């Protein structure tokens, strides 16, 4: 009898263990297969940081130089690895410094879990030192958030956080933990979450929706597909390729959809949007069937909505029901994960070819090649252009790198000219357009893909917003290749001032430090290039270098990104930059 | 097929079923703030199903806005279902309380006539004041307020709307059973 009781007790002991809330948090993260955490300590999160020392083997903590760096790093990590990014911050300013990154992750559907420390539960609501209502503040920009005030809530809250962040349309989750909850002991047991009754991450795909979509596809003479990040998030690249190759239709990618299918695919017509390629934008208003796949008809893609694809039938393949009919009224939709809906619809469509329709795109592409692309990548002037930097990178890496950008002109140039070959090789801030995203995101991307070459491109403006992360890169010897394209302007805003504000350059000229010297003070190698003659060799040196490297390239000061669809214009009202009205 | 209607404002009653979690009201109202929509009336209470809460919110907007709004609300993790209904699809009531001086009631018998006429009732009477209660649509409780005003209304309060649907829609309890069934099948 006694042995039986002992046995029962030992089984009980195996299932639960008495630990502190801090231990419970870290054990829960280990259960969720987290290996890397980006963060910054502070008073309210100290008990967790203390316990981190006991889990050094399982959990690697990366001390960033600012909480914004931590959250962008978690985003970069998530975007390249397909895992959920994790970051820690303390209460008050630590927590509020995360908000920009959380908002960015919310817009771009990036799965991250943010853990914030909070003042003791007895102090909540008393305006205590470093108290802020981060649950309230982060509510509009999180998929879910929760405040833990008791240690025994931790395992369930973390399990839910990871389930919600990663499933369905991914997004950021914030868990706020009071200091006293970190210090309480309780019997810990972990059970992953796989069901919340009020949450349907995987809607069942309806046969009638598939049939309607297949019918429209089979009837179309000039179908055109728009590929978004939903394909990458759903891991549906192969399924998409099968669908596109069977239907034979041309397609284009949104900014975040780039890389889902290699650029050199014969049906790939380029990028959509304000600075996208001319052909896919113009042909949007010429096709007879427009198919959005895992994308959300952002205003940078649609231009003037009332003039968007009026002639076409529209189908939307989309996981998030709230995105269907949000901006554009559709004729048919398939609500579900594209990983499941694409093979189902592929089975129902007839094998087809649309060569002459594709040739119409190519005609416009040739025009763009002459009027814009060649001028950008093989410029005649003495000054280096942003485009030629990209052209040289392509000739060396051939798309086998992870490309990270900041926000602005260089971002649009990179998205237009980088030779995308692999999925999850592109990290850029799309929906929120967060300047300062590039450097910390590149850092996170390198942790998420340690064996890959990570190349970051930033402008002189955005780089200065988060350049403190050079410290993190130096300390961790992260071999990130950093290119700062310096035009001494906040270039994109300056471009708009030139085109739409009568060349009144209000607050756009900007001074910078000598970036390679700055890098050098962190112990990071680098160089500056001012002349075209040294450019190719410098890029080669950077890519060959074993370790982090900063290359500053002085580029043409008043370069513009074309083609461009001015805000409020229709998608087919594309400017190439050589029109009389612009000159 | 891209033309979206941006005019035609009308009154919609939103019925939202949710789990009982702290902060959910905020999560729901954020969707109104984000679109600069005013909440005309709001009522929250536990529904017929234990643990499931029901929000009734009145908003004035156009069809396209309310459709998007309801989808964004239903997207919140702790929201079970959200519906919007137009005036002719619901039965609704509000309750109003009026406090008047008892003296003014005793001075004249007109108030008694008004109470009878409006199917109101007296809830409490003391030497100082009398509390009158009336249920009905906003227009009706407002009309009574205006009728009582000349006699001096010391306090007046009106509740948010409660509404019940005329439609023969699927009950939430059936929906919850369906969810559990589908989940068990998937597992």
CSV table of N, CA, C and O in Angstrom, one decimal, chain B residues 64-177:
chain,number,residue,atom,x,y,z
B,64,UNK,N,-21.5,49.5,-45.5
B,64,UNK,CA,-20.1,49.0,-45.7
B,64,UNK,C,-19.3,49.1,-44.4
B,64,UNK,O,-18.6,48.2,-44.0
B,65,UNK,N,-19.5,50.2,-43.7
B,65,UNK,CA,-18.7,50.4,-42.4
B,65,UNK,C,-19.2,49.3,-41.4
B,65,UNK,O,-18.4,48.7,-40.7
B,66,UNK,N,-20.5,49.1,-41.3
B,66,UNK,CA,-21.0,48.2,-40.3
B,66,UNK,C,-20.5,46.8,-40.6
B,66,UNK,O,-20.2,46.0,-39.7
B,67,UNK,N,-20.5,46.4,-41.9
B,67,UNK,CA,-20.0,45.1,-42.3
B,67,UNK,C,-18.6,44.9,-41.8
B,67,UNK,O,-18.2,43.8,-41.3
B,68,UNK,N,-17.7,45.9,-42.1
B,68,UNK,CA,-16.3,45.8,-41.7
B,68,UNK,C,-16.2,45.7,-40.2
B,68,UNK,O,-15.4,45.0,-39.7
B,69,UNK,N,-16.9,46.6,-39.6
B,69,UNK,CA,-16.9,46.7,-38.1
B,69,UNK,C,-17.2,45.4,-37.5
B,69,UNK,O,-16.4,44.9,-36.6
B,70,UNK,N,-18.2,44.8,-37.9
B,70,UNK,CA,-18.7,43.5,-37.3
B,70,UNK,C,-17.6,42.4,-37.5
B,70,UNK,O,-17.4,41.6,-36.6
B,71,UNK,N,-17.0,42.4,-38.7
B,71,UNK,CA,-15.9,41.4,-38.9
B,71,UNK,C,-14.7,41.7,-38.1
B,71,UNK,O,-14.1,40.7,-37.6
B,72,UNK,N,-14.4,42.9,-37.9
B,72,UNK,CA,-13.2,43.2,-37.1
B,72,UNK,C,-13.5,42.9,-35.6
B,72,UNK,O,-12.6,42.4,-34.9
B,73,UNK,N,-14.7,43.1,-35.2
B,73,UNK,CA,-15.1,42.7,-33.8
B,73,UNK,C,-15.1,41.2,-33.6
B,73,UNK,O,-14.5,40.7,-32.7
B,74,UNK,N,-15.6,40.5,-34.6
B,74,UNK,CA,-15.7,39.1,-34.5
B,74,UNK,C,-14.3,38.4,-34.5
B,74,UNK,O,-14.1,37.4,-34.0
B,75,UNK,N,-13.4,39.2,-35.1
B,75,UNK,CA,-12.0,38.7,-35.2
B,75,UNK,C,-11.3,38.7,-33.8
B,75,UNK,O,-10.3,38.0,-33.6
B,76,UNK,N,-11.8,39.5,-32.9
B,76,UNK,CA,-11.1,39.5,-31.5
B,76,UNK,C,-11.2,38.1,-30.9
B,76,UNK,O,-12.2,37.5,-31.0
B,77,UNK,N,-10.1,37.7,-30.3
B,77,UNK,CA,-10.0,36.4,-29.9
B,77,UNK,C,-11.1,35.9,-29.0
B,77,UNK,O,-11.6,34.8,-29.2
B,78,UNK,N,-11.5,36.8,-28.1
B,78,UNK,CA,-12.5,36.3,-27.1
B,78,UNK,C,-14.0,36.6,-27.5
B,78,UNK,O,-14.9,36.3,-26.8
B,79,UNK,N,-14.2,37.0,-28.7
B,79,UNK,CA,-15.5,37.2,-29.2
B,79,UNK,C,-16.0,36.0,-29.9
B,79,UNK,O,-15.3,35.4,-30.8
B,80,UNK,N,-17.2,35.5,-29.5
B,80,UNK,CA,-17.7,34.3,-30.1
B,80,UNK,C,-18.4,34.6,-31.5
B,80,UNK,O,-18.1,34.0,-32.5
B,81,UNK,N,-19.4,35.4,-31.4
B,81,UNK,CA,-20.1,35.8,-32.7
B,81,UNK,C,-20.5,37.3,-32.6
B,81,UNK,O,-20.7,37.8,-31.5
B,82,UNK,N,-20.6,37.9,-33.7
B,82,UNK,CA,-21.1,39.3,-33.7
B,82,UNK,C,-22.0,39.5,-34.9
B,82,UNK,O,-21.7,38.9,-36.0
B,83,UNK,N,-23.1,40.1,-34.7
B,83,UNK,CA,-24.1,40.3,-35.7
B,83,UNK,C,-24.5,41.8,-35.8
B,83,UNK,O,-24.4,42.5,-34.8
B,84,UNK,N,-25.0,42.3,-36.9
B,84,UNK,CA,-25.6,43.6,-36.9
B,84,UNK,C,-27.0,43.5,-37.5
B,84,UNK,O,-27.3,42.6,-38.3
B,85,UNK,N,-27.9,44.2,-36.9
B,85,UNK,CA,-29.3,44.2,-37.2
B,85,UNK,C,-29.8,45.5,-37.5
B,85,UNK,O,-29.4,46.5,-36.9
B,86,UNK,N,-30.8,45.6,-38.4
B,86,UNK,CA,-31.4,46.9,-38.7
B,86,UNK,C,-32.7,47.0,-37.9
B,86,UNK,O,-33.1,46.0,-37.3
B,87,UNK,N,-33.2,48.2,-37.9
B,87,UNK,CA,-34.4,48.5,-37.0
B,87,UNK,C,-35.5,47.4,-37.2
B,87,UNK,O,-36.1,47.0,-36.2
B,88,UNK,N,-35.8,47.0,-38.4
B,88,UNK,CA,-37.0,46.1,-38.6
B,88,UNK,C,-36.7,44.7,-38.2
B,88,UNK,O,-37.6,43.9,-38.2
B,89,UNK,N,-35.5,44.4,-37.9
B,89,UNK,CA,-35.1,43.0,-37.5
B,89,UNK,C,-35.2,42.7,-36.0
B,89,UNK,O,-34.9,41.6,-35.6
B,90,UNK,N,-35.4,43.8,-35.3
B,90,UNK,CA,-35.3,43.6,-33.8
B,90,UNK,C,-36.5,44.2,-33.1
B,90,UNK,O,-37.2,45.0,-33.6
B,91,UNK,N,-36.7,43.7,-31.8
B,91,UNK,CA,-37.6,44.3,-30.9
B,91,UNK,C,-36.6,44.8,-29.8
B,91,UNK,O,-35.7,44.2,-29.4
B,92,UNK,N,-36.8,46.1,-29.5
B,92,UNK,CA,-35.9,46.6,-28.5
B,92,UNK,C,-36.6,47.5,-27.5
B,92,UNK,O,-37.7,48.1,-27.7
B,93,UNK,N,-35.9,47.7,-26.3
B,93,UNK,CA,-36.5,48.5,-25.3
B,93,UNK,C,-35.4,49.2,-24.5
B,93,UNK,O,-34.2,48.8,-24.5
B,94,UNK,N,-35.7,50.4,-23.9
B,94,UNK,CA,-34.9,51.0,-23.0
B,94,UNK,C,-35.7,51.4,-21.8
B,94,UNK,O,-36.9,51.4,-21.9
B,95,UNK,N,-35.0,51.6,-20.7
B,95,UNK,CA,-35.7,51.9,-19.5
B,95,UNK,C,-35.3,53.3,-19.0
B,95,UNK,O,-34.1,53.6,-19.1
B,96,UNK,N,-36.2,54.1,-18.5
B,96,UNK,CA,-35.9,55.4,-18.0
B,96,UNK,C,-36.4,55.6,-16.6
B,96,UNK,O,-37.5,55.1,-16.3
B,97,UNK,N,-35.7,56.3,-15.8
B,97,UNK,CA,-36.1,56.6,-14.5
B,97,UNK,C,-36.2,58.2,-14.3
B,97,UNK,O,-35.3,58.8,-14.8
B,98,UNK,N,-37.3,58.6,-13.7
B,98,UNK,CA,-37.4,60.1,-13.5
B,98,UNK,C,-37.7,60.4,-12.1
B,98,UNK,O,-38.5,59.7,-11.4
B,99,UNK,N,-37.0,61.3,-11.5
B,99,UNK,CA,-37.2,61.7,-10.1
B,99,UNK,C,-37.8,63.1,-10.1
B,99,UNK,O,-37.3,64.0,-10.6
B,100,UNK,N,-39.0,63.1,-9.5
B,100,UNK,CA,-39.7,64.4,-9.4
B,100,UNK,C,-40.0,64.7,-7.9
B,100,UNK,O,-40.0,63.8,-7.1
B,101,UNK,N,-40.2,66.0,-7.6
B,101,UNK,CA,-40.6,66.3,-6.2
B,101,UNK,C,-42.0,65.8,-5.9
B,101,UNK,O,-42.9,66.0,-6.7
B,102,UNK,N,-42.1,65.1,-4.8
B,102,UNK,CA,-43.4,64.6,-4.4
B,102,UNK,C,-44.5,65.7,-4.3
B,102,UNK,O,-45.6,65.5,-4.7
B,103,UNK,N,-44.0,66.8,-3.8
B,103,UNK,CA,-44.9,67.9,-3.7
B,103,UNK,C,-45.6,68.3,-5.0
B,103,UNK,O,-46.8,68.5,-5.0
B,104,UNK,N,-44.8,68.3,-6.1
B,104,UNK,CA,-45.5,68.6,-7.3
B,104,UNK,C,-46.5,67.6,-7.8
B,104,UNK,O,-47.4,67.9,-8.5
B,105,UNK,N,-46.3,66.4,-7.3
B,105,UNK,CA,-47.2,65.3,-7.6
B,105,UNK,C,-48.5,65.5,-6.9
B,105,UNK,O,-49.6,65.3,-7.4
B,106,UNK,N,-48.4,66.0,-5.6
B,106,UNK,CA,-49.6,66.2,-4.8
B,106,UNK,C,-50.3,67.5,-5.1
B,106,UNK,O,-51.5,67.5,-4.9
B,107,UNK,N,-49.6,68.4,-5.6
B,107,UNK,CA,-50.2,69.7,-5.9
B,107,UNK,C,-51.2,69.6,-7.1
B,107,UNK,O,-52.1,70.4,-7.2
B,108,UNK,N,-51.0,68.7,-8.0
B,108,UNK,CA,-51.8,68.6,-9.2
B,108,UNK,C,-52.1,67.2,-9.5
B,108,UNK,O,-51.4,66.2,-9.1
B,109,UNK,N,-53.3,66.9,-10.1
B,109,UNK,CA,-53.5,65.5,-10.5
B,109,UNK,C,-53.1,65.2,-12.0
B,109,UNK,O,-53.4,64.2,-12.5
B,110,UNK,N,-52.5,66.3,-12.6
B,110,UNK,CA,-52.1,66.1,-14.0
B,110,UNK,C,-51.0,65.0,-14.2
B,110,UNK,O,-51.0,64.3,-15.1
B,111,UNK,N,-50.1,64.9,-13.2
B,111,UNK,CA,-49.1,64.0,-13.3
B,111,UNK,C,-49.6,62.6,-13.3
B,111,UNK,O,-49.2,61.7,-14.1
B,112,UNK,N,-50.6,62.3,-12.5
B,112,UNK,CA,-51.2,61.0,-12.5
B,112,UNK,C,-51.7,60.6,-13.8
B,112,UNK,O,-51.5,59.5,-14.3
B,113,UNK,N,-52.3,61.6,-14.5
B,113,UNK,CA,-52.9,61.4,-15.8
B,113,UNK,C,-51.7,61.1,-16.8
B,113,UNK,O,-51.8,60.2,-17.6
B,114,UNK,N,-50.6,61.8,-16.7
B,114,UNK,CA,-49.5,61.5,-17.6
B,114,UNK,C,-48.9,60.1,-17.3
B,114,UNK,O,-48.7,59.4,-18.3
B,115,UNK,N,-48.8,59.7,-16.1
B,115,UNK,CA,-48.3,58.4,-15.8
B,115,UNK,C,-49.2,57.3,-16.4
B,115,UNK,O,-48.7,56.4,-17.0
B,116,UNK,N,-50.5,57.5,-16.2
B,116,UNK,CA,-51.4,56.5,-16.8
B,116,UNK,C,-51.3,56.5,-18.4
B,116,UNK,O,-51.1,55.5,-19.0
B,117,UNK,N,-51.2,57.7,-18.9
B,117,UNK,CA,-51.2,57.8,-20.4
B,117,UNK,C,-50.0,57.2,-21.0
B,117,UNK,O,-50.0,56.6,-22.0
B,118,UNK,N,-48.9,57.3,-20.3
B,118,UNK,CA,-47.6,56.7,-20.8
B,118,UNK,C,-47.3,55.3,-20.3
B,118,UNK,O,-46.2,54.8,-20.5
B,119,UNK,N,-48.2,54.7,-19.6
B,119,UNK,CA,-47.9,53.4,-19.1
B,119,UNK,C,-46.7,53.3,-18.2
B,119,UNK,O,-46.0,52.4,-18.2
B,120,UNK,N,-46.4,54.4,-17.5
B,120,UNK,CA,-45.3,54.5,-16.6
B,120,UNK,C,-45.7,54.0,-15.2
B,120,UNK,O,-46.9,53.7,-15.0
B,121,UNK,N,-44.8,53.8,-14.3
B,121,UNK,CA,-45.2,53.4,-13.0
B,121,UNK,C,-44.4,54.0,-11.9
B,121,UNK,O,-43.3,54.5,-12.2
B,122,UNK,N,-44.9,54.1,-10.7
B,122,UNK,CA,-44.2,54.7,-9.6
B,122,UNK,C,-43.4,53.6,-8.9
B,122,UNK,O,-43.9,52.6,-8.6
B,123,UNK,N,-42.1,53.9,-8.8
B,123,UNK,CA,-41.2,52.9,-8.3
B,123,UNK,C,-41.0,53.1,-6.8
B,123,UNK,O,-41.0,52.1,-6.0
B,124,UNK,N,-40.9,54.3,-6.4
B,124,UNK,CA,-40.7,54.6,-5.0
B,124,UNK,C,-41.2,56.0,-4.7
B,124,UNK,O,-41.1,56.9,-5.6
B,125,UNK,N,-41.8,56.2,-3.5
B,125,UNK,CA,-42.3,57.5,-3.1
B,125,UNK,C,-41.9,57.8,-1.7
B,125,UNK,O,-42.0,57.0,-0.8
B,126,UNK,N,-41.2,59.0,-1.5
B,126,UNK,CA,-40.9,59.4,-0.1
B,126,UNK,C,-41.5,60.8,0.0
B,126,UNK,O,-42.2,61.3,-0.9
B,127,UNK,N,-41.3,61.4,1.2
B,127,UNK,CA,-41.9,62.8,1.4
B,127,UNK,C,-41.3,63.8,0.4
B,127,UNK,O,-41.9,64.7,0.0
B,128,UNK,N,-40.0,63.5,0.1
B,128,UNK,CA,-39.3,64.5,-0.8
B,128,UNK,C,-39.5,64.2,-2.3
B,128,UNK,O,-39.7,65.1,-3.1
B,129,UNK,N,-39.3,63.0,-2.6
B,129,UNK,CA,-39.3,62.7,-4.1
B,129,UNK,C,-40.1,61.4,-4.5
B,129,UNK,O,-40.4,60.6,-3.6
B,130,UNK,N,-40.4,61.4,-5.7
B,130,UNK,CA,-41.0,60.2,-6.3
B,130,UNK,C,-40.2,59.7,-7.5
B,130,UNK,O,-39.9,60.6,-8.3
B,131,UNK,N,-40.0,58.4,-7.6
B,131,UNK,CA,-39.3,57.9,-8.8
B,131,UNK,C,-40.3,57.2,-9.7
B,131,UNK,O,-41.0,56.3,-9.3
B,132,UNK,N,-40.3,57.6,-10.9
B,132,UNK,CA,-41.2,57.1,-12.0
B,132,UNK,C,-40.3,56.3,-12.9
B,132,UNK,O,-39.2,56.7,-13.3
B,133,UNK,N,-40.9,55.1,-13.4
B,133,UNK,CA,-40.1,54.3,-14.3
B,133,UNK,C,-41.0,54.1,-15.6
B,133,UNK,O,-42.2,53.9,-15.5
B,134,UNK,N,-40.2,54.2,-16.7
B,134,UNK,CA,-40.9,53.9,-18.0
B,134,UNK,C,-40.0,53.1,-18.9
B,134,UNK,O,-38.8,53.4,-19.0
B,135,UNK,N,-40.5,52.0,-19.5
B,135,UNK,CA,-39.8,51.3,-20.5
B,135,UNK,C,-40.4,51.7,-21.9
B,135,UNK,O,-41.6,52.0,-22.0
B,136,UNK,N,-39.6,51.6,-22.9
B,136,UNK,CA,-40.0,51.9,-24.2
B,136,UNK,C,-38.9,52.3,-25.1
B,136,UNK,O,-37.7,52.1,-24.8
B,137,UNK,N,-39.2,52.8,-26.3
B,137,UNK,CA,-38.2,53.3,-27.2
B,137,UNK,C,-37.8,54.7,-26.7
B,137,UNK,O,-38.4,55.3,-25.9
B,138,UNK,N,-36.6,55.1,-27.3
B,138,UNK,CA,-36.0,56.3,-26.8
B,138,UNK,C,-37.0,57.5,-27.0
B,138,UNK,O,-37.2,58.3,-26.1
B,139,UNK,N,-37.7,57.5,-28.1
B,139,UNK,CA,-38.7,58.6,-28.4
B,139,UNK,C,-39.8,58.7,-27.3
B,139,UNK,O,-40.2,59.8,-26.9
B,140,UNK,N,-40.2,57.5,-26.9
B,140,UNK,CA,-41.3,57.5,-25.9
B,140,UNK,C,-40.8,57.9,-24.5
B,140,UNK,O,-41.5,58.7,-23.8
B,141,UNK,N,-39.6,57.5,-24.1
B,141,UNK,CA,-39.1,57.9,-22.8
B,141,UNK,C,-38.8,59.4,-22.8
B,141,UNK,O,-38.9,60.1,-21.8
B,142,UNK,N,-38.3,59.8,-24.0
B,142,UNK,CA,-38.0,61.2,-24.2
B,142,UNK,C,-39.3,62.1,-24.1
B,142,UNK,O,-39.3,63.2,-23.4
B,143,UNK,N,-40.3,61.6,-24.7
B,143,UNK,CA,-41.6,62.3,-24.7
B,143,UNK,C,-42.1,62.5,-23.2
B,143,UNK,O,-42.6,63.6,-22.8
B,144,UNK,N,-42.0,61.4,-22.5
B,144,UNK,CA,-42.5,61.5,-21.1
B,144,UNK,C,-41.6,62.5,-20.3
B,144,UNK,O,-42.1,63.3,-19.5
B,145,UNK,N,-40.3,62.5,-20.6
B,145,UNK,CA,-39.4,63.4,-19.9
B,145,UNK,C,-39.9,64.9,-20.2
B,145,UNK,O,-39.9,65.7,-19.3
B,146,UNK,N,-40.2,65.1,-21.5
B,146,UNK,CA,-40.6,66.5,-21.8
B,146,UNK,C,-42.0,66.9,-21.1
B,146,UNK,O,-42.2,68.0,-20.8
B,147,UNK,N,-42.8,65.8,-21.0
B,147,UNK,CA,-44.1,66.1,-20.3
B,147,UNK,C,-44.0,66.4,-18.9
B,147,UNK,O,-44.7,67.2,-18.3
B,148,UNK,N,-43.0,65.7,-18.2
B,148,UNK,CA,-42.8,65.9,-16.8
B,148,UNK,C,-41.9,67.1,-16.5
B,148,UNK,O,-42.0,67.6,-15.4
B,149,UNK,N,-41.2,67.6,-17.4
B,149,UNK,CA,-40.2,68.7,-17.2
B,149,UNK,C,-40.9,69.9,-16.6
B,149,UNK,O,-40.3,70.5,-15.6
B,150,UNK,N,-42.1,70.3,-17.0
B,150,UNK,CA,-42.7,71.5,-16.4
B,150,UNK,C,-42.9,71.4,-14.9
B,150,UNK,O,-43.0,72.4,-14.2
B,151,UNK,N,-43.0,70.1,-14.4
B,151,UNK,CA,-43.3,69.9,-13.0
B,151,UNK,C,-42.0,69.8,-12.2
B,151,UNK,O,-42.0,69.5,-11.0
B,152,UNK,N,-40.9,69.9,-12.9
B,152,UNK,CA,-39.5,69.8,-12.3
B,152,UNK,C,-39.0,68.4,-12.2
B,152,UNK,O,-39.4,67.6,-11.2
B,153,UNK,N,-38.2,68.0,-13.1
B,153,UNK,CA,-37.5,66.7,-13.0
B,153,UNK,C,-36.2,66.9,-12.3
B,153,UNK,O,-35.3,67.6,-12.9
B,154,UNK,N,-36.0,66.3,-11.2
B,154,UNK,CA,-34.8,66.5,-10.4
B,154,UNK,C,-33.6,65.7,-11.0
B,154,UNK,O,-32.5,66.1,-11.0
B,155,UNK,N,-34.0,64.4,-11.4
B,155,UNK,CA,-33.0,63.6,-12.0
B,155,UNK,C,-33.6,62.7,-13.1
B,155,UNK,O,-34.8,62.4,-13.0
B,156,UNK,N,-32.9,62.4,-14.1
B,156,UNK,CA,-33.4,61.6,-15.2
B,156,UNK,C,-32.2,60.7,-15.7
B,156,UNK,O,-31.1,61.1,-15.9
B,157,UNK,N,-32.6,59.4,-15.9
B,157,UNK,CA,-31.5,58.5,-16.5
B,157,UNK,C,-32.2,57.5,-17.4
B,157,UNK,O,-33.3,57.1,-17.2
B,158,UNK,N,-31.5,57.3,-18.5
B,158,UNK,CA,-32.0,56.3,-19.5
B,158,UNK,C,-31.0,55.2,-19.7
B,158,UNK,O,-29.8,55.5,-19.8
B,159,UNK,N,-31.4,54.0,-19.8
B,159,UNK,CA,-30.4,52.9,-20.0
B,159,UNK,C,-30.0,52.8,-21.4
B,159,UNK,O,-30.6,53.4,-22.3
B,160,UNK,N,-29.0,51.9,-21.7
B,160,UNK,CA,-28.7,51.5,-23.1
B,160,UNK,C,-29.8,50.6,-23.6
B,160,UNK,O,-30.7,50.2,-22.8
B,161,UNK,N,-29.7,50.4,-24.9
B,161,UNK,CA,-30.7,49.5,-25.5
B,161,UNK,C,-30.5,48.0,-25.2
B,161,UNK,O,-29.4,47.6,-25.1
B,162,UNK,N,-31.7,47.4,-25.0
B,162,UNK,CA,-31.6,45.9,-25.0
B,162,UNK,C,-32.4,45.5,-26.2
B,162,UNK,O,-33.5,46.1,-26.5
B,163,UNK,N,-32.0,44.5,-26.9
B,163,UNK,CA,-32.7,44.1,-28.1
B,163,UNK,C,-32.7,42.6,-28.3
B,163,UNK,O,-31.9,41.8,-27.8
B,164,UNK,N,-33.8,42.1,-28.9
B,164,UNK,CA,-33.9,40.7,-29.2
B,164,UNK,C,-34.3,40.6,-30.6
B,164,UNK,O,-35.0,41.5,-31.2
B,165,UNK,N,-33.8,39.6,-31.3
B,165,UNK,CA,-34.0,39.5,-32.7
B,165,UNK,C,-35.3,38.9,-33.1
B,165,UNK,O,-35.9,38.1,-32.4
B,166,UNK,N,-35.9,39.4,-34.3
B,166,UNK,CA,-37.1,38.8,-34.8
B,166,UNK,C,-36.7,37.7,-35.8
B,166,UNK,O,-37.6,36.9,-36.1
B,167,UNK,N,-35.5,37.6,-36.2
B,167,UNK,CA,-35.1,36.6,-37.1
B,167,UNK,C,-35.0,35.2,-36.5
B,167,UNK,O,-34.8,35.1,-35.3
B,168,UNK,N,-35.2,34.2,-37.4
B,168,UNK,CA,-35.2,32.9,-36.9
B,168,UNK,C,-33.7,32.4,-37.0
B,168,UNK,O,-33.5,31.4,-37.7
B,169,UNK,N,-32.8,33.1,-36.4
B,169,UNK,CA,-31.4,32.8,-36.6
B,169,UNK,C,-31.0,31.6,-35.7
B,169,UNK,O,-31.6,31.3,-34.7
B,170,UNK,N,-29.9,31.0,-36.1
B,170,UNK,CA,-29.3,30.0,-35.3
B,170,UNK,C,-28.9,30.5,-33.9
B,170,UNK,O,-28.4,31.6,-33.8
B,171,UNK,N,-29.3,29.8,-32.9
B,171,UNK,CA,-29.0,30.2,-31.6
B,171,UNK,C,-27.6,30.0,-31.2
B,171,UNK,O,-26.9,29.1,-31.8
B,172,UNK,N,-27.1,30.9,-30.4
B,172,UNK,CA,-25.7,30.8,-30.0
B,172,UNK,C,-25.3,29.4,-29.4
B,172,UNK,O,-24.2,28.9,-29.6
B,173,UNK,N,-26.2,28.9,-28.6
B,173,UNK,CA,-25.9,27.6,-28.0
B,173,UNK,C,-25.7,26.5,-29.0
B,173,UNK,O,-24.8,25.7,-28.9
B,174,UNK,N,-26.5,26.6,-30.1
B,174,UNK,CA,-26.3,25.6,-31.2
B,174,UNK,C,-24.9,25.8,-31.8
B,174,UNK,O,-24.2,24.9,-32.2
B,175,UNK,N,-24.6,27.1,-32.0
B,175,UNK,CA,-23.3,27.5,-32.6
B,175,UNK,C,-22.2,26.9,-31.7
B,175,UNK,O,-21.2,26.3,-32.3
B,176,UNK,N,-22.3,27.1,-30.4
B,176,UNK,CA,-21.2,26.6,-29.5
B,176,UNK,C,-21.1,25.1,-29.6
B,176,UNK,O,-20.0,24.5,-29.7
B,177,UNK,N,-22.2,24.4,-29.7
B,177,UNK,CA,-22.2,22.9,-29.8
B,177,UNK,C,-21.5,22.5,-31.1
B,177,UNK,O,-20.8,21.6,-31.2
